[in-house]
PDB file of C-alpha atoms in Angstrom:
ATOM      1  CA  MET W   1      -3.370 -23.934  17.628  1.00 75.00           C
ATOM      2  CA  THR W   2      -0.279 -21.932  17.859  1.00 84.00           C
ATOM      3  CA  ALA W   3      -0.912 -17.930  17.850  1.00 82.00           C
ATOM      4  CA  PRO W   4       0.413 -15.943  15.297  1.00 83.00           C
ATOM      5  CA  ALA W   5       3.762 -13.914  15.545  1.00 88.00           C
ATOM      6  CA  ILE W   6       4.577 -10.322  15.915  1.00 90.00           C
ATOM      7  CA  VAL W   7       5.720  -8.885  12.650  1.00 88.00           C
ATOM      8  CA  ARG W   8       8.067  -5.819  12.614  1.00 86.00           C
ATOM      9  CA  LEU W   9       7.499  -3.936   9.429  1.00 85.00           C
ATOM     10  CA  ASP W  10      11.512  -2.854   9.599  1.00 78.00           C
ATOM     11  CA  PRO W  11      13.608  -6.265   9.933  1.00 67.00           C
ATOM     12  CA  PRO W  12      16.109  -6.043  13.041  1.00 63.00           C
ATOM     13  CA  ALA W  13      19.918  -4.807  12.018  1.00 62.00           C
ATOM     14  CA  SER W  14      20.695  -8.349  12.933  1.00 61.00           C
ATOM     15  CA  ALA W  15      18.383 -10.110  10.385  1.00 61.00           C
ATOM     16  CA  PRO W  16      19.288 -10.460   7.001  1.00 60.00           C
ATOM     17  CA  ALA W  17      17.553  -7.954   4.627  1.00 67.00           C
ATOM     18  CA  THR W  18      14.910  -8.870   2.443  1.00 77.00           C
ATOM     19  CA  GLU W  19      15.042  -7.995  -1.071  1.00 85.00           C
ATOM     20  CA  PRO W  20      12.154  -5.450  -2.022  1.00 90.00           C
ATOM     21  CA  VAL W  21       9.942  -5.598  -4.938  1.00 94.00           C
ATOM     22  CA  LEU W  22      11.227  -3.005  -7.656  1.00 96.00           C
ATOM     23  CA  ASP W  23       8.748  -0.845 -10.103  1.00 98.00           C
ATOM     24  CA  ARG W  24       8.353   2.032 -11.629  1.00 98.00           C
ATOM     25  CA  PRO W  25       4.877   3.813 -12.230  1.00 98.00           C
ATOM     26  CA  ARG W  26       2.958   3.003 -15.595  1.00 96.00           C
ATOM     27  CA  ARG W  27       4.340   5.115 -18.695  1.00 97.00           C
ATOM     28  CA  ASP W  28       0.554   6.065 -19.170  1.00 97.00           C
ATOM     29  CA  ARG W  29       0.325   7.466 -15.623  1.00 97.00           C
ATOM     30  CA  LEU W  30       3.751   9.132 -15.278  1.00 98.00           C
ATOM     31  CA  GLU W  31       3.560  13.095 -14.855  1.00 98.00           C
ATOM     32  CA  SER W  32       7.208  13.613 -14.296  1.00 98.00           C
ATOM     33  CA  GLY W  33      10.391  12.015 -13.535  1.00 98.00           C
ATOM     34  CA  ASP W  34      10.695   7.972 -13.965  1.00 97.00           C
ATOM     35  CA  PRO W  35      11.226   7.085 -10.111  1.00 98.00           C
ATOM     36  CA  LEU W  36      12.196   3.642  -9.098  1.00 98.00           C
ATOM     37  CA  ARG W  37       9.687   2.169  -5.877  1.00 97.00           C
ATOM     38  CA  GLN W  38      10.464  -0.479  -3.715  1.00 96.00           C
ATOM     39  CA  THR W  39       8.470  -2.546  -1.765  1.00 94.00           C
ATOM     40  CA  TRP W  40       9.082  -4.589   1.341  1.00 92.00           C
ATOM     41  CA  THR W  41       5.698  -6.457   2.075  1.00 92.00           C
ATOM     42  CA  ARG W  42       6.429  -7.934   5.720  1.00 91.00           C
ATOM     43  CA  TYR W  43       3.063  -9.395   6.385  1.00 92.00           C
ATOM     44  CA  GLU W  44       0.074 -10.493   4.485  1.00 93.00           C
ATOM     45  CA  ALA W  45      -3.166 -11.751   6.218  1.00 93.00           C
ATOM     46  CA  PRO W  46      -3.902 -15.559   5.275  1.00 91.00           C
ATOM     47  CA  GLN W  47      -7.353 -14.249   3.970  1.00 91.00           C
ATOM     48  CA  GLY W  48      -5.668 -12.161   1.584  1.00 91.00           C
ATOM     49  CA  ASP W  49      -7.877  -8.335   2.866  1.00 95.00           C
ATOM     50  CA  LEU W  50      -4.538  -7.168   4.776  1.00 96.00           C
ATOM     51  CA  SER W  51      -0.921  -6.225   3.797  1.00 95.00           C
ATOM     52  CA  ALA W  52       1.627  -3.902   5.519  1.00 96.00           C
ATOM     53  CA  GLY W  53       5.463  -3.199   4.781  1.00 94.00           C
ATOM     54  CA  THR W  54       7.546  -0.604   4.089  1.00 95.00           C
ATOM     55  CA  TRP W  55       7.843   1.825   0.714  1.00 96.00           C
ATOM     56  CA  ALA W  56      10.249   3.733  -0.656  1.00 96.00           C
ATOM     57  CA  CYS W  57      10.556   5.997  -3.775  1.00 98.00           C
ATOM     58  CA  GLU W  58      12.560   8.296  -5.597  1.00 98.00           C
ATOM     59  CA  VAL W  59      11.071  11.790  -6.836  1.00 98.00           C
ATOM     60  CA  GLY W  60       8.526  12.214  -9.198  1.00 98.00           C
ATOM     61  CA  ARG W  61       4.733  12.325  -9.926  1.00 98.00           C
ATOM     62  CA  TRP W  62       2.107  10.214 -11.498  1.00 98.00           C
ATOM     63  CA  ARG W  63      -1.647   9.464 -11.713  1.00 98.00           C
ATOM     64  CA  ILE W  64      -3.412   7.001  -9.184  1.00 97.00           C
ATOM     65  CA  VAL W  65      -7.164   5.558  -8.490  1.00 96.00           C
ATOM     66  CA  PHE W  66      -7.222   3.792  -5.766  1.00 93.00           C
ATOM     67  CA  PRO W  67     -10.541   0.914  -6.046  1.00 93.00           C
ATOM     68  CA  GLU W  68     -13.466   1.374  -3.753  1.00 94.00           C
ATOM     69  CA  GLY W  69     -12.981  -0.818  -1.120  1.00 94.00           C
ATOM     70  CA  LYS W  70      -9.096  -0.592  -0.895  1.00 96.00           C
ATOM     71  CA  ASP W  71      -7.910   1.715   1.933  1.00 97.00           C
ATOM     72  CA  GLU W  72      -4.257   2.671   2.610  1.00 98.00           C
ATOM     73  CA  VAL W  73      -2.803   3.992   6.016  1.00 98.00           C
ATOM     74  CA  PHE W  74       0.642   5.248   6.041  1.00 98.00           C
ATOM     75  CA  PHE W  75       3.310   6.811   7.802  1.00 97.00           C
ATOM     76  CA  LEU W  76       6.365   8.694   6.608  1.00 97.00           C
ATOM     77  CA  LEU W  77       9.639   7.817   7.787  1.00 96.00           C
ATOM     78  CA  GLU W  78      11.598  10.181   5.520  1.00 96.00           C
ATOM     79  CA  GLY W  79      11.064  12.747   2.945  1.00 98.00           C
ATOM     80  CA  VAL W  80       7.945  14.815   1.747  1.00 98.00           C
ATOM     81  CA  VAL W  81       4.914  13.585  -0.579  1.00 98.00           C
ATOM     82  CA  ARG W  82       2.235  15.313  -2.073  1.00 98.00           C
ATOM     83  CA  LEU W  83      -1.361  13.735  -2.668  1.00 98.00           C
ATOM     84  CA  HIS W  84      -3.030  15.644  -5.417  1.00 98.00           C
ATOM     85  CA  ASP W  85      -6.601  15.293  -5.535  1.00 97.00           C
ATOM     86  CA  GLY W  86      -8.325  15.084  -9.025  1.00 95.00           C
ATOM     87  CA  GLU W  87     -11.419  16.070  -7.873  1.00 94.00           C
ATOM     88  CA  ARG W  88     -11.744  18.570  -5.180  1.00 96.00           C
ATOM     89  CA  GLY W  89      -8.145  20.390  -6.641  1.00 96.00           C
ATOM     90  CA  GLY W  90      -5.122  20.942  -4.122  1.00 97.00           C
ATOM     91  CA  PHE W  91      -2.948  18.529  -2.722  1.00 98.00           C
ATOM     92  CA  THR W  92      -2.371  17.471   0.954  1.00 98.00           C
ATOM     93  CA  GLU W  93       1.301  17.559   1.780  1.00 98.00           C
ATOM     94  CA  PHE W  94       3.109  15.118   4.154  1.00 98.00           C
ATOM     95  CA  ARG W  95       6.460  15.120   5.756  1.00 98.00           C
ATOM     96  CA  ALA W  96       8.437  12.713   7.860  1.00 97.00           C
ATOM     97  CA  GLY W  97       6.447  12.052  11.183  1.00 97.00           C
ATOM     98  CA  GLN W  98       3.306  12.648   9.763  1.00 98.00           C
ATOM     99  CA  GLY W  99       0.828   9.820   8.086  1.00 98.00           C
ATOM    100  CA  GLY W 100      -2.537   9.580   6.530  1.00 98.00           C
ATOM    101  CA  VAL W 101      -5.358   7.680   4.853  1.00 98.00           C
ATOM    102  CA  ILE W 102      -5.744   7.238   1.011  1.00 97.00           C
ATOM    103  CA  PRO W 103      -9.086   6.503   1.114  1.00 96.00           C
ATOM    104  CA  GLY W 104     -10.836   3.471  -1.660  1.00 96.00           C
ATOM    105  CA  GLY W 105     -12.363   5.662  -4.554  1.00 95.00           C
ATOM    106  CA  PHE W 106      -9.706   8.569  -4.440  1.00 97.00           C
ATOM    107  CA  VAL W 107      -8.210   9.981  -7.634  1.00 97.00           C
ATOM    108  CA  GLY W 108      -5.514  12.049  -8.136  1.00 98.00           C
ATOM    109  CA  ALA W 109      -1.757  12.080  -8.172  1.00 98.00           C
ATOM    110  CA  PHE W 110       1.064  10.783  -5.906  1.00 98.00           C
ATOM    111  CA  GLU W 111       4.047  13.256  -6.129  1.00 98.00           C
ATOM    112  CA  VAL W 112       7.174  12.210  -4.277  1.00 98.00           C
ATOM    113  CA  VAL W 113       8.853  15.806  -3.802  1.00 98.00           C
ATOM    114  CA  GLU W 114      12.180  14.711  -1.474  1.00 98.00           C
ATOM    115  CA  PRO W 115      12.892  10.638  -1.487  1.00 98.00           C
ATOM    116  CA  VAL W 116      10.559   9.128   0.540  1.00 97.00           C
ATOM    117  CA  ARG W 117      10.115   5.638   3.241  1.00 96.00           C
ATOM    118  CA  LYS W 118       7.078   4.900   4.493  1.00 96.00           C
ATOM    119  CA  HIS W 119       5.325   2.067   6.846  1.00 96.00           C
ATOM    120  CA  PHE W 120       2.043   1.298   5.088  1.00 97.00           C
ATOM    121  CA  VAL W 121      -1.223  -0.844   5.868  1.00 98.00           C
ATOM    122  CA  VAL W 122      -3.556  -1.918   3.067  1.00 97.00           C
ATOM    123  CA  LEU W 123      -6.731  -2.920   3.953  1.00 97.00           C
ATOM    124  CA  GLU W 124      -9.386  -4.574   1.280  1.00 95.00           C
ATOM    125  CA  ARG W 125     -12.998  -4.725   1.931  1.00 87.00           C
ATOM    126  CA  PRO W 126     -15.461  -6.790   0.203  1.00 79.00           C
ATOM    127  CA  ALA W 127     -17.304  -4.700  -2.466  1.00 66.00           C
TER     128      ALA W 127
END
């Protein structure tokens, strides 16, 4: 059996660029702007419980609800984002060079203050 290969989150400059998946926040969750979001999924585990890649987004704000058992770890490469806590109030701001975790069950808003690019890892645990 061949061992799995290492996966780079950003493809090397010599590799052909993969096309991102493009989307925008759902209209019923949009609070400001209408930001275009781009997702380059670089890895999906065969068992379906882990994915990783790079995500970029324009300025805007929308409500988010993370399902229980679905956690995201991220690291900002560019830009500024604020995660507004819908239950406790206030927000946590992240700038390029910083990272964080959005835990399963989090309810609030995701605000892109300056265009952002981040690496992400999403882990889904059984309920």
